[in-house]
Structure formats: structure tokens, C-alpha cells
mmCIF file of C-alpha atoms in Angstrom:
data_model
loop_
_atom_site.group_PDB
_atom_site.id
_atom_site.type_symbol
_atom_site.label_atom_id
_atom_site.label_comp_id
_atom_site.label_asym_id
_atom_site.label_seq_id
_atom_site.Cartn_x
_atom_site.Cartn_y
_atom_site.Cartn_z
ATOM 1 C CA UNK A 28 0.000 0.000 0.000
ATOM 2 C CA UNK A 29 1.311 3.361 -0.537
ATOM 3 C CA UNK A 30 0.680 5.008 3.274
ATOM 4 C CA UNK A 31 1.200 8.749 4.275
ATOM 5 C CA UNK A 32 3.078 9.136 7.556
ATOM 6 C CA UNK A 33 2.383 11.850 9.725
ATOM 7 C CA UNK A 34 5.745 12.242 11.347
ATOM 8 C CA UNK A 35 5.368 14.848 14.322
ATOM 9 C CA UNK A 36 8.887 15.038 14.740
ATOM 10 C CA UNK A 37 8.696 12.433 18.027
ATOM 11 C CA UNK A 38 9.354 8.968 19.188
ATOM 12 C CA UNK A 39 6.358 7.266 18.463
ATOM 13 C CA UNK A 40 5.639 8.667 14.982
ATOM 14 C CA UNK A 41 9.280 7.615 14.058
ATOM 15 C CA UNK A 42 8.583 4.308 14.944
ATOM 16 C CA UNK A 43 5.309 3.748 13.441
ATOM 17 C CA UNK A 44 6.890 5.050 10.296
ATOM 18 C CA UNK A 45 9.665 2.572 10.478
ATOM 19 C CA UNK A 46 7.228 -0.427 11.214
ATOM 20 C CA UNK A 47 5.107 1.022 8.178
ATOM 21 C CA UNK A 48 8.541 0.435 6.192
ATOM 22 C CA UNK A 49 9.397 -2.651 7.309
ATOM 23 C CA UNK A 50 5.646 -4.133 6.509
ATOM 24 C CA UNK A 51 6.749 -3.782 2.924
ATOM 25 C CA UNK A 52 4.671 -0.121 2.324
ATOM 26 C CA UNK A 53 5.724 2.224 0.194
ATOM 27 C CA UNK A 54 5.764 5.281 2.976
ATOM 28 C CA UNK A 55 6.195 8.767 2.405
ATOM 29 C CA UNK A 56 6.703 10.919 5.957
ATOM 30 C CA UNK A 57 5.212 14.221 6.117
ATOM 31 C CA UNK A 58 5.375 16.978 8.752
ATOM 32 C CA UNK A 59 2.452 19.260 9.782
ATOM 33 C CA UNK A 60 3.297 22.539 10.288
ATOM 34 C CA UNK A 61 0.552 24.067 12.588
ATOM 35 C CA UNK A 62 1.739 26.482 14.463
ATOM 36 C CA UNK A 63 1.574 30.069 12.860
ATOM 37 C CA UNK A 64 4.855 30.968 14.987
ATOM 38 C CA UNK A 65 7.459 29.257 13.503
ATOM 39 C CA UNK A 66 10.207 30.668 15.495
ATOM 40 C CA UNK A 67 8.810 28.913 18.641
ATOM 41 C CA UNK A 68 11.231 26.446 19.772
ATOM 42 C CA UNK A 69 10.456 23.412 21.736
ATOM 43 C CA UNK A 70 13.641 23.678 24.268
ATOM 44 C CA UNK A 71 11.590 24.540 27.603
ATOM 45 C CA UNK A 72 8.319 24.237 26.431
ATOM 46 C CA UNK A 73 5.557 21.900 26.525
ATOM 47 C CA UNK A 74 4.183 22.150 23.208
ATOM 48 C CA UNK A 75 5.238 20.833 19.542
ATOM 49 C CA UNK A 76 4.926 21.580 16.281
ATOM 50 C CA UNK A 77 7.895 23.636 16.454
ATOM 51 C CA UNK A 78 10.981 24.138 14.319
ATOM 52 C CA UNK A 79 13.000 21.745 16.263
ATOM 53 C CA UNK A 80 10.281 19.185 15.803
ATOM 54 C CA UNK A 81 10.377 19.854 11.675
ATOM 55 C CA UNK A 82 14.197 18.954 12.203
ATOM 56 C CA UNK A 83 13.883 16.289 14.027
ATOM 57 C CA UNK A 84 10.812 14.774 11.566
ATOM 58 C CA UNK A 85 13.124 15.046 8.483
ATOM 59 C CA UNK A 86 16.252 13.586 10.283
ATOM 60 C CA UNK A 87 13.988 10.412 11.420
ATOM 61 C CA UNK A 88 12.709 9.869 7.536
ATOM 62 C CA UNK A 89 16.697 10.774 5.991
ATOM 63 C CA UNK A 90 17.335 7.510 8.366
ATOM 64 C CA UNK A 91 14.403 5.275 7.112
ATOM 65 C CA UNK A 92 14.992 6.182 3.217
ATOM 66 C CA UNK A 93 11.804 7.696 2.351
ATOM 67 C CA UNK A 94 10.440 10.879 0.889
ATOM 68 C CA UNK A 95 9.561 13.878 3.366
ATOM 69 C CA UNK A 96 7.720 16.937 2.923
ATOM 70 C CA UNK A 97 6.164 19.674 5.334
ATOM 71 C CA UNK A 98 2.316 20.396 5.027
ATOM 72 C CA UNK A 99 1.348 23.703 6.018
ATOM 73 C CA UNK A 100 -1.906 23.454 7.862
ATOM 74 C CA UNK A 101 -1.437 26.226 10.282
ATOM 75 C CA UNK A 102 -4.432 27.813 8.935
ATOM 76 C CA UNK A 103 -6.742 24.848 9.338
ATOM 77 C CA UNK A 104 -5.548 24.379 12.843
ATOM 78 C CA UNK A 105 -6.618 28.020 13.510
ATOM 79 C CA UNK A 106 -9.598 28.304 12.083
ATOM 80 C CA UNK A 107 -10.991 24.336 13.836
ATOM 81 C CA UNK A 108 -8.853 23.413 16.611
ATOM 82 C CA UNK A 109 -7.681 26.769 17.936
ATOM 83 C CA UNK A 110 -11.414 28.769 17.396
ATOM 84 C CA UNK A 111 -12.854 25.877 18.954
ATOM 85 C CA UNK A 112 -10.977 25.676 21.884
ATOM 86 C CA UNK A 113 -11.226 29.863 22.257
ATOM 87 C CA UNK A 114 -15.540 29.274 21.421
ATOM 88 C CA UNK A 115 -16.118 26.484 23.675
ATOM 89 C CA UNK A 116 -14.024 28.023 26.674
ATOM 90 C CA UNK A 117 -16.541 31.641 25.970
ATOM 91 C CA UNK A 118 -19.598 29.659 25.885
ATOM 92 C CA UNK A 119 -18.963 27.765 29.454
ATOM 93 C CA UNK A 120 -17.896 24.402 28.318
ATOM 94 C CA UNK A 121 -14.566 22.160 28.259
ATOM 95 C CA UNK A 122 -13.480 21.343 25.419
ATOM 96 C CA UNK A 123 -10.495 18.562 24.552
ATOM 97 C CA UNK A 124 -8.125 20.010 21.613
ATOM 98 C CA UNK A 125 -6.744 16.951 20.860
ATOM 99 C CA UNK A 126 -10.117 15.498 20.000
ATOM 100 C CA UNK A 127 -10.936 18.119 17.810
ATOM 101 C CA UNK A 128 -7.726 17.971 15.740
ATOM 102 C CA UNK A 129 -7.620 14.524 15.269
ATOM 103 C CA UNK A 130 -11.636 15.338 14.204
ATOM 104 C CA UNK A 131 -10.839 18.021 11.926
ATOM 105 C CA UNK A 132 -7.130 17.947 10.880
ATOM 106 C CA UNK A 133 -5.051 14.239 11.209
ATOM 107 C CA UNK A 134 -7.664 12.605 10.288
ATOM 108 C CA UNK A 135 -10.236 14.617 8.065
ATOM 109 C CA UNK A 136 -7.972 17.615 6.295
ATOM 110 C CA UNK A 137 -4.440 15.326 6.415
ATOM 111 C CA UNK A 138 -6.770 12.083 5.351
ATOM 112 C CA UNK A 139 -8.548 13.986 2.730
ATOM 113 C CA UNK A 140 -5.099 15.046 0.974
ATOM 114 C CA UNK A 141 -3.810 11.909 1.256
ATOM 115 C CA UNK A 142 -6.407 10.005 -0.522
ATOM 116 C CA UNK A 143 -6.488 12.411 -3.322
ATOM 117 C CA UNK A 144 -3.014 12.052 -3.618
ATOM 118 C CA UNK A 145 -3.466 8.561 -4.169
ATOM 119 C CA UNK A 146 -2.632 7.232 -1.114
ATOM 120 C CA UNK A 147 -4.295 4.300 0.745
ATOM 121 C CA UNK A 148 -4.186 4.963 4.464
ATOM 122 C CA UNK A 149 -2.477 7.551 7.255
ATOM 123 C CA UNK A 150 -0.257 5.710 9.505
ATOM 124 C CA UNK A 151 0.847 7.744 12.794
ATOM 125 C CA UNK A 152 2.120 7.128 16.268
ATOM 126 C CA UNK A 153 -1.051 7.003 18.268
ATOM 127 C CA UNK A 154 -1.555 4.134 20.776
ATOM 128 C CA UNK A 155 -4.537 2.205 19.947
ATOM 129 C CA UNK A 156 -5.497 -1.231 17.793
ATOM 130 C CA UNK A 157 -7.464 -2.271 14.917
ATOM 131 C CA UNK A 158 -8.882 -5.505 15.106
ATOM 132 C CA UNK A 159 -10.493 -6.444 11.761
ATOM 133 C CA UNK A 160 -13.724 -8.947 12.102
ATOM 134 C CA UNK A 161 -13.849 -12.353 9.850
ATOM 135 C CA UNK A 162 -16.390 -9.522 7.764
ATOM 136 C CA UNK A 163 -13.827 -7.341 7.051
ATOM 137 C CA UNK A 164 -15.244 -4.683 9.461
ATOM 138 C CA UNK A 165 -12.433 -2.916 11.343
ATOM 139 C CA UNK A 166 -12.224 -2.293 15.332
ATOM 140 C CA UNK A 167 -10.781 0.338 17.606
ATOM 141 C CA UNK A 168 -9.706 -1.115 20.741
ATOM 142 C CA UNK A 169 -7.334 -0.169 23.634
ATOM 143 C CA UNK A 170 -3.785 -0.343 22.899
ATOM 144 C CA UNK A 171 -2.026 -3.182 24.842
ATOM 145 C CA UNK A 172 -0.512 -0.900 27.242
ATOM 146 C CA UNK A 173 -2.974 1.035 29.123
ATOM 147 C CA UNK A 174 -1.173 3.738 30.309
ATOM 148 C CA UNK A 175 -0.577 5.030 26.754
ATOM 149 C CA UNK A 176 -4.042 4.237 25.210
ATOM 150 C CA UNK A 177 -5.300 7.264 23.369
ATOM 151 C CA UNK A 178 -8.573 5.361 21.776
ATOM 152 C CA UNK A 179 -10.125 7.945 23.280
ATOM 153 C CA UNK A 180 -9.252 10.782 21.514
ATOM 154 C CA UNK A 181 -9.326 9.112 18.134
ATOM 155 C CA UNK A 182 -12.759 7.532 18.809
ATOM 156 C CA UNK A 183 -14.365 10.782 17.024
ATOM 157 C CA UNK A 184 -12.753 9.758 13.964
ATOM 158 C CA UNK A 185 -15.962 7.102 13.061
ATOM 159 C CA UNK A 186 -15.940 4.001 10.599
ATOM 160 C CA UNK A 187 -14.856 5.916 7.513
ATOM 161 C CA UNK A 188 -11.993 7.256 8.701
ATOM 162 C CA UNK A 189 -10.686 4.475 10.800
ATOM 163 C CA UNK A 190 -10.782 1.985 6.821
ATOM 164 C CA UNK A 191 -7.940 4.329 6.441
ATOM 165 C CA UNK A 192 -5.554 4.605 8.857
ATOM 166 C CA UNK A 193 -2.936 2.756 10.773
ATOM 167 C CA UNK A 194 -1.224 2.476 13.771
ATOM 168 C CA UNK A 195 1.517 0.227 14.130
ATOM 169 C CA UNK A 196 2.651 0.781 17.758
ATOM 170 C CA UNK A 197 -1.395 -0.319 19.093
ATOM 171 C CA UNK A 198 0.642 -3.692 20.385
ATOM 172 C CA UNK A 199 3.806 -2.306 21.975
ATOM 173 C CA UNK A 200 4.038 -3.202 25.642
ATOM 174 C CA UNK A 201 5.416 -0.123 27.271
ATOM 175 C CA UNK A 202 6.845 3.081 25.956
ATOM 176 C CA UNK A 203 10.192 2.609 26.983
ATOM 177 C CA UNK A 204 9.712 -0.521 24.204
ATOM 178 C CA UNK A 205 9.257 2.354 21.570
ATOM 179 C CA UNK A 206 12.163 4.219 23.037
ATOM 180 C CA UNK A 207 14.154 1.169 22.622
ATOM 181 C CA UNK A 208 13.489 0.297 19.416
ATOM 182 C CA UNK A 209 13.824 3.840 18.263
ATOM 183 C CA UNK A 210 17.351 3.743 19.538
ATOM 184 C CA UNK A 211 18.001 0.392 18.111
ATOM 185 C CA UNK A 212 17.196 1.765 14.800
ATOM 186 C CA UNK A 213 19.651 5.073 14.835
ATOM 187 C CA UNK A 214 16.741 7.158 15.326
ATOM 188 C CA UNK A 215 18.013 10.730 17.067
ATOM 189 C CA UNK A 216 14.544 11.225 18.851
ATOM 190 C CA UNK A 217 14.648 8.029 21.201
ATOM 191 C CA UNK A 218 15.078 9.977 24.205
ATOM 192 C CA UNK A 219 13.229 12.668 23.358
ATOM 193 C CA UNK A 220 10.260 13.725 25.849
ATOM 194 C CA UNK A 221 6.943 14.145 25.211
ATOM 195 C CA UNK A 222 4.768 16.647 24.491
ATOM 196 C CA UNK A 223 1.612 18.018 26.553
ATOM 197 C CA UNK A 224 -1.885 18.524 25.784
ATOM 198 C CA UNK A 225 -2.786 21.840 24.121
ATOM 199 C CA UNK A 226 0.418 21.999 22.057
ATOM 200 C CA UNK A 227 -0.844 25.596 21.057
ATOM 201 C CA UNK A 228 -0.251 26.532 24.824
ATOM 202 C CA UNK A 229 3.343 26.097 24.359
ATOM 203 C CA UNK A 230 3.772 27.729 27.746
ATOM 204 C CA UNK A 231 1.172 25.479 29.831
ATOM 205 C CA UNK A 232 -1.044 28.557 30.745
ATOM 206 C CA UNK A 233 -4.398 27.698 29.395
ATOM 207 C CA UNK A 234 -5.859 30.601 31.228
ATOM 208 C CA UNK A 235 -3.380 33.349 30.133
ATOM 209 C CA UNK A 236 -3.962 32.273 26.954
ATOM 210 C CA UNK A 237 -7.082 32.743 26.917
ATOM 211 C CA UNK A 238 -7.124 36.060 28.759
ATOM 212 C CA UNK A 239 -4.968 37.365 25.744
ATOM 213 C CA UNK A 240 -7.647 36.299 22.963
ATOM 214 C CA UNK A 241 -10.932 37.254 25.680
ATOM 215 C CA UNK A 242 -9.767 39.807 28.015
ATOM 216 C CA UNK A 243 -10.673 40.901 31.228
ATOM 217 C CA UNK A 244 -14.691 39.682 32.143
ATOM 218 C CA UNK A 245 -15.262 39.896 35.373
ATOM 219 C CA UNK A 246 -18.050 38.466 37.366
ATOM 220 C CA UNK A 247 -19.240 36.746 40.222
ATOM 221 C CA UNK A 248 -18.335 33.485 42.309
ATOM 222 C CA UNK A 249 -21.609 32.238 43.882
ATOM 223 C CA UNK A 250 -22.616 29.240 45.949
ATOM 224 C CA UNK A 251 -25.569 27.225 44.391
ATOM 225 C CA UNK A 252 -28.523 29.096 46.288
ATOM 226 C CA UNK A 253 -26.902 32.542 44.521
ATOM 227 C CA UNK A 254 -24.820 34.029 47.599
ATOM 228 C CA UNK A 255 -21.698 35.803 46.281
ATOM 229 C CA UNK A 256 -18.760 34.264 47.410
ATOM 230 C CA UNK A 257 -15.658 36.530 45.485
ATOM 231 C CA UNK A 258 -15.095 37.584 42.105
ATOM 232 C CA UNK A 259 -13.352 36.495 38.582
ATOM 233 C CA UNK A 260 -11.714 37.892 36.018
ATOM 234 C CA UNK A 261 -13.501 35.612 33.402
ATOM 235 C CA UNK A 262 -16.010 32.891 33.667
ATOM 236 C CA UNK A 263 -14.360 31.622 30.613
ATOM 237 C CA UNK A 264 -11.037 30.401 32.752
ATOM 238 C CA UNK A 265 -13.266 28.223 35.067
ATOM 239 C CA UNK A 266 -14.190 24.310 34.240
ATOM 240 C CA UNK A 267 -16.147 22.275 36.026
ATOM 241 C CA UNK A 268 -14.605 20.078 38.696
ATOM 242 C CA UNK A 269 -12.036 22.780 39.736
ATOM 243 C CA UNK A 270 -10.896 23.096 42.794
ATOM 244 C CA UNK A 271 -7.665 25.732 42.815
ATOM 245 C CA UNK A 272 -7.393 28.839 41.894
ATOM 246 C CA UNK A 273 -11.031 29.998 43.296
ATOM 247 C CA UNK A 274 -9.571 33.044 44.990
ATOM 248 C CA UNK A 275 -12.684 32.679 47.808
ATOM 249 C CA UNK A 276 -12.082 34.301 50.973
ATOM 250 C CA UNK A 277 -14.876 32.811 52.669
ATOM 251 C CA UNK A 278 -14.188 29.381 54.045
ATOM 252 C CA UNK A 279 -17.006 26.577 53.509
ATOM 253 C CA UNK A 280 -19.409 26.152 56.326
ATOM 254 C CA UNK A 281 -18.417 22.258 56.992
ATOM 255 C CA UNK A 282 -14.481 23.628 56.566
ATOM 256 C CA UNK A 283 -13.762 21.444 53.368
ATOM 257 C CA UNK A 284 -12.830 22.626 49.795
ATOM 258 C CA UNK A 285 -15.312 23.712 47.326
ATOM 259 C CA UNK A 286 -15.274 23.245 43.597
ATOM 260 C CA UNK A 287 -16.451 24.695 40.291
ATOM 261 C CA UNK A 288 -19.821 23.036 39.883
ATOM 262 C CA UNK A 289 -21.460 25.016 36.755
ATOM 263 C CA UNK A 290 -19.929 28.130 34.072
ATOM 264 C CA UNK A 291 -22.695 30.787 33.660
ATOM 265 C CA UNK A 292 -21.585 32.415 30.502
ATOM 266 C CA UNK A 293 -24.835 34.517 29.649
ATOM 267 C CA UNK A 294 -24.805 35.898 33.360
ATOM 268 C CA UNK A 295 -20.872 35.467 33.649
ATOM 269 C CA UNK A 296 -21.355 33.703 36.628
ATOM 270 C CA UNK A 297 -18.834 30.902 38.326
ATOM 271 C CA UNK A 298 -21.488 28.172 40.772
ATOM 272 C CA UNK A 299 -19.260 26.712 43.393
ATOM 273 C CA UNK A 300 -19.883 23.800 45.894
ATOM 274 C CA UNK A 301 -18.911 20.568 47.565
ATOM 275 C CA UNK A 302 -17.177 17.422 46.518
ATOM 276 C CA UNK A 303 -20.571 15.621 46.805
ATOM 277 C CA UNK A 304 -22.399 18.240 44.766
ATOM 278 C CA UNK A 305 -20.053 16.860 41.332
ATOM 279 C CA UNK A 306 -21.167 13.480 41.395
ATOM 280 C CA UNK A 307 -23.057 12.323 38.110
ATOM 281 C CA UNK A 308 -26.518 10.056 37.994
ATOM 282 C CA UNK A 309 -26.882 10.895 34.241
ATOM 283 C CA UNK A 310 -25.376 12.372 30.993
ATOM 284 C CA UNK A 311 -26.781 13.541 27.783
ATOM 285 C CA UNK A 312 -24.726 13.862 24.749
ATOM 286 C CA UNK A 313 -24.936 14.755 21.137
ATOM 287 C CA UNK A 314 -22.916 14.946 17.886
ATOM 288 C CA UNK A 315 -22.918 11.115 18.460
ATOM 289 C CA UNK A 316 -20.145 9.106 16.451
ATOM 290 C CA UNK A 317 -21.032 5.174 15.997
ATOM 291 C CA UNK A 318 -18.534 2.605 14.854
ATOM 292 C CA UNK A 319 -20.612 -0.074 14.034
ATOM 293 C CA UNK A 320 -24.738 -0.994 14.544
ATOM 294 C CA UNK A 321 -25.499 -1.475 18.391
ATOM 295 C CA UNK A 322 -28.835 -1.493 19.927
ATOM 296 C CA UNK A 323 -30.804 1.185 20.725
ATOM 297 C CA UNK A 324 -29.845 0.901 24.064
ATOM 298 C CA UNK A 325 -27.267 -1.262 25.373
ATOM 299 C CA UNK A 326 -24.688 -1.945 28.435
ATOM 300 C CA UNK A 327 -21.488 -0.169 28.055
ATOM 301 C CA UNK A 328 -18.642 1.556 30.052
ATOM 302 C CA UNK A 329 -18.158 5.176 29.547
ATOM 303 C CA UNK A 330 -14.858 7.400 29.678
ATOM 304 C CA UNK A 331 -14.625 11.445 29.963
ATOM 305 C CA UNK A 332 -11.504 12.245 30.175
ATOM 306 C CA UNK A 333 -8.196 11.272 28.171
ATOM 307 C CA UNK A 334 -6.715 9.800 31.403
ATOM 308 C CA UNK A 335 -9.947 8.774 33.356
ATOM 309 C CA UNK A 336 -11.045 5.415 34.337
ATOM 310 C CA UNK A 337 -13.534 3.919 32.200
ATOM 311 C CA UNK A 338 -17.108 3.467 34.492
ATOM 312 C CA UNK A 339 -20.568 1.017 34.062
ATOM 313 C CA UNK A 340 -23.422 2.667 32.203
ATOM 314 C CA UNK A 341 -26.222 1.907 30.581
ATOM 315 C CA UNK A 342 -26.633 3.847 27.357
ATOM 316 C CA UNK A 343 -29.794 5.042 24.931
ATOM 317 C CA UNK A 344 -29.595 6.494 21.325
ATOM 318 C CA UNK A 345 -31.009 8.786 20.226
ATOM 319 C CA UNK A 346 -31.170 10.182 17.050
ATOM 320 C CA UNK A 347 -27.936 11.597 16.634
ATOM 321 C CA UNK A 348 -27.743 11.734 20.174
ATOM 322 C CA UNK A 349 -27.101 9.107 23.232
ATOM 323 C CA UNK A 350 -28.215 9.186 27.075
ATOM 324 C CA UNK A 351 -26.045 7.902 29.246
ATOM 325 C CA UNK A 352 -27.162 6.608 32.942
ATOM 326 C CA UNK A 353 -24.592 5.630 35.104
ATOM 327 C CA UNK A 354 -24.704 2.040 37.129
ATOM 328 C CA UNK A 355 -23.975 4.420 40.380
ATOM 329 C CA UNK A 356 -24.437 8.040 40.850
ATOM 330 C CA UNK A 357 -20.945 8.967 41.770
ATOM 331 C CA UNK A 358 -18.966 7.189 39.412
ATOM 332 C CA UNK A 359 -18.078 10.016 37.705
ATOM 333 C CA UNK A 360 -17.601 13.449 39.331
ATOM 334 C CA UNK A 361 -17.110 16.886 37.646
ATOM 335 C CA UNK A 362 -18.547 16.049 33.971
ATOM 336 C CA UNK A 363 -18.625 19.393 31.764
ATOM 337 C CA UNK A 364 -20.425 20.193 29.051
ATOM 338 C CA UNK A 365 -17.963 19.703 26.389
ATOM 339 C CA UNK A 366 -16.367 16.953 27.043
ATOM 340 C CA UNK A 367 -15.878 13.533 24.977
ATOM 341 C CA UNK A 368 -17.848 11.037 26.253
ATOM 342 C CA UNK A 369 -16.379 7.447 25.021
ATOM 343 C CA UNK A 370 -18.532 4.331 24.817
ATOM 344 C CA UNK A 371 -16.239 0.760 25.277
ATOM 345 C CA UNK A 372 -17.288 -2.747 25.171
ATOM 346 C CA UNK A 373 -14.298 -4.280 27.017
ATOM 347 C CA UNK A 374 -11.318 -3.140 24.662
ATOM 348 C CA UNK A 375 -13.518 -2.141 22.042
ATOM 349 C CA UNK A 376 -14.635 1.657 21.233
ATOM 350 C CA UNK A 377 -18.332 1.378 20.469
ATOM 351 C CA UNK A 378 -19.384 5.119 19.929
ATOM 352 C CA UNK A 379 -18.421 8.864 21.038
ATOM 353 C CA UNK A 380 -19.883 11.946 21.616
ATOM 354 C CA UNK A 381 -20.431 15.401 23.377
ATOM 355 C CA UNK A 382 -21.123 15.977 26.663
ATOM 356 C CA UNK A 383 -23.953 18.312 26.656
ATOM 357 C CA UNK A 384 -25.693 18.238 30.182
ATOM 358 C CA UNK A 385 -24.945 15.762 33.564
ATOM 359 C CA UNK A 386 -27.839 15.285 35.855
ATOM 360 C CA UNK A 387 -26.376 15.898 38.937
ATOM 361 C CA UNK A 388 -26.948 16.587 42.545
ATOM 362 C CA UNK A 389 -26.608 20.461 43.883
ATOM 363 C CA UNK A 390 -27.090 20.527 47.622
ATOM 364 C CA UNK A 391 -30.657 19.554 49.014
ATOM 365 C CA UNK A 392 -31.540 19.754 45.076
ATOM 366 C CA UNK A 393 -31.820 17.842 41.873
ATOM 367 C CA UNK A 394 -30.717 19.275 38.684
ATOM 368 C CA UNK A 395 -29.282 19.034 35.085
ATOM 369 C CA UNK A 396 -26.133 21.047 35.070
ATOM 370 C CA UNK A 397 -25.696 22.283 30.998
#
């Protein structure tokens, strides 16, 4: 097959494109240039996408023999990933960027180019399996080591997408086994570390960032019966499930911390409370992304976060959208609107989609929390 390989300029995109090679492909690596300032470099920072990481792509396909070019898609990136994040954050919900560029860039605009350059899949570093069915219908499942799964964030991608893409390293037992073999092969980037989340925040200060493209909002930190508790800056820097950074002068009643329970963007209001008040009964999701037919409502497990534990559920289609109620109400904790909600079967990614509401307990009260 001739395969496209998206070579960030790291260890596990290296290797994947050498395991690509050796499976008898004919592999060309290319680089995606996203960020729109170039002259960042990646010494001290936690981001990517940098020059250092172009360097360090080309060096890694120079070693494996094959072609290598650099894809400008900083505009793309902008206008999806970047907006997004900025839109979401302004309108009280919690987004995950690396969900929306796999959506929207790795695996719709790079995809896209690829195939209509002739090519017959994407191959990059990400840690998950396809298992293929005696029908020929492909799986997404949980890479063999846990601690690097990211089925998660690539369970947006859908059916489609997934016919066309591979990743090689879905079987490796540890990370240090990528390391390894990246050293074993000459490769300069085996001890290279790895990037954060957000690679746009180069810095790690999601809510500086966002102060620069927002500015100054401020507003109101309330308890949930309405008392006013302190003041923000910005309702916008604020997720639920927070618990530092409150600035509340006013210690709780019963002495213990509080946390962010609700964003009020139209009244620019923060709603804080206890520990107890985040746990979950219910969630209600849209945007819904199915891999393959299930029933219209079925036993699952459900995931919200990249690095959260997967918990029972029982979950109910519905037309584009699913309802998810949890086996206990507590098994999840601080859900935001926003969020990726991930449907598994075991190993298996059944379905994902967007948080849009969590029915949830506040105080002596019952509510749904959007």
C-alpha cells in the first residue's frame, strides 16, 4: 500500500513510520506545520509543532529512506482546533483540543489530501489497535498498554476514517519498548520527551492564553442558592470540577474545599460547591459518532476524560444523540459540558460523543447542570 506518515517530529511517529517500512509499504513521511509561529522552539516548552520538531521529523525519515515533505496546515488548525478551543471556553464548556484535531485535521484535512493524492491509508504514532472482524469490518480497541491508550481521543474519527488509517505501535508493551526500538534503529529522537496537551499553549497557561484572545470579564463566584462568594476575572477560565485557583475568601461552612460546579456564561457567573455536589446520575450527549450498529440501548462503560477510568453505564440512542445513565451516581464526578464522552465494550470503542448536560446533585436539590 502506498501510506502517508504523519511524522510529528517524536518517538512514536518515528517508529510507526519505520514499522510502516518494514511491513513492505511504500511510505512517504510528512510533517504538519501548525503552528503560525514558527520561530517557537520546543527547548523549555511543553508544546510541539515547532521548528525543532520539523528537524527532528526530516532527520527520522533521511534515516528510514523515504520521501519527506512539510504540510502547512497552520491555517486549518486556527480556524478548527484553535477557534474551537477559544468558542467552547466563551460559551462555558470544556473542550479537549486533541479530539478536535484529530476530528478536523489528522484525520479529516491530512486524510482527505492523502487520498487524493493517491494514497491508501495515514499511519501515525497514536496508541490504539485495529482488530479487523472475519467480515472485514475494522475495530478500535485499547492499545495493549494502558497507560498510553489514546482510543479515546481518536474515537471521534468514526468508521470511515478508521478503513484508512494505521497504527503500528497499538501492540507495543510499554513506551520505553518504543524508546528502545527507536534507539536500536539510529533514530536521534529516542530519548526525546513528550509533548503536553494543548500543544498551542506552548507555555502550559491555558488561562493566560485565553485572557490574551478574551480579556478581562469579570463576574461573580456564587454558591448554588446565589450568595456571592468573590469575584473572577472571566467565567471563561473556570471548568467544572475545579478546585484551585477559586480566589474565595470565605471558608465553607463544613471547613472542606469547594469546587467549580457550573460556568454561567450569559450571566458570567462561576457556581461553586462541595465534593458531593459533582457526582453524576446521568449524561446527555450529542454529535454522536457510531462505529458499528449497536442497539438502541445497550450496556457499556463510559470514559470522559483522556486519562480517566472507564465506568458502568447503561446507554440510549437517540437520534444523533445518546443518554447515558450511570450504574452508580458517583462514578463520575465533575462532567462538563464539552467533554468527549467514550462508549467501550471491554477493549472495544463502540461510539463517542459530546457531553452536553450531567444530571447531577446540587445541595438539598436535583438538577441538570448544561
Amino acid at each position: 500500500m502506498r501510506v502517508l506518515a504523519a511524522l510529528s517530529g517524536g518517538v512514536d511517529s518515528a517508529v510507526a513510520a519505520a514499522r510502516a517500512v518494514d511491513a513492505g509499504h511504500d511510505v512517504v513521511g510528512v510533517h504538519m506545520a501548525l503552528s503560525r509561529t514558527r520561530d517557537q522552539f520546543r527547548t523549555g516548552s511543553r508544546g510541539c509543532c515547532s521548528i525543532e520538531d520539523a528537524g527532528d521529523a526530516r532527520r527520522a525519515a533521511d534515516v528510514l529512506g523515504i520521501p519527506y515533505y512539510v504540510w502547512d496546515l497552520s491555517e486549518r488548525f486556527e480556524e478548527t482546533v484553535v477557534a474551537d478551543f477559544v468558542a467552547e471556553y466563551e460559551a462555558g464548556r470544556t473542550p479537549n483540543p486533541c479530539v478536535r484535531c484529530n476530528e478536523h485535521i489528522k484525520f479529516a484535512t491530512l486524510l482527505d489530501k492523502a487520498v487524493a493524492l493517491g494514497f491508501d491509508a495515514v499511519c501515525t504514532g497514536h496508541y490504539a489497535r485495529i482488530e479487523t472482524r472475519a467480515d472485514g469490518t475494522r475495530e478500535l480497541h485499547r492499545a495493549r498498554d494502558l497507560a498510553k491508550d489514546q482510543s479515546y481521543v481518536l474515537a471521534v474519527m468514526g468508521p470511515e476514517r478508521l478503513a484508512r488509517s494505521m497504527f503500528p505501535l497499538g501492540d507495543v508493551e510499554s513506551k520505553e519498548q518504543t524508546r528502545a526500538e527507536a534507539a536500536a534503529r539510529g533514530l536521534s529522537v529516542s530519548a526525546k520527551p513528550d509533548s503536553y496537551d494543548i500543544c498551542f499553549v506552548a507555555d502550559g497557561d491555558t488561562q493566560g492564553f485565553l485572557r490574551q484572545r478574551l480579556g478581562s470579564q469579570p463576574g461573580e463566584i456564587v454558591d448554588a442558592s446565589g450568595t456571592v462568594l468573590g469575584a473572577h476575572d472571566g467565567a471563561y477560565a473556570y471548568t467544572v470540577g475545579q478546585r484551585r485557583g477559586l480566589s474565595i475568601g470565605r471558608p465553607a461552612a463544613d471547613g472542606k474545599p469547594r469546587y467549580v460546579l457550573a460556568v454561567e456564561p450569559v450571566n458570567n457567573r462561576v457556581v461553586v460547591g462541595s465534593a458531593d455536589d459533582l457526582a453524576v446520575r446521568s449524561v446527555e450527549a450529542d454529535r454522536a459518532v457510531w462505529f458499528d450498529g449497536t442497539d438502541e440501548s445497550f450496556d457499556c462503560s463510559v470514559q470522559v476524560r483522556a486519562h480517566g477510568a472507564a465506568v458502568p453505564a447503561r446507554a440510549t440512542r437517540r437520534d444523533g444523540a445518546v443518554e447515558i445513565a450511570l450504574d452508580h451516581t458517583g462514578a463520575l464526578r465533575g462532567v462538563a459540558p464539552g467533554q468527549s464522552a467514550v462508549l467501550y465494550d471491554g477493549t472495544r470503542v463502540l461510539g463517542q460523543a459530546t457531553v452536553t448536560a450531567a444530571l447531577r446533585s446540587l445541595g438539598a436539590t436535583s438538577g441538570l447542570v448544561r
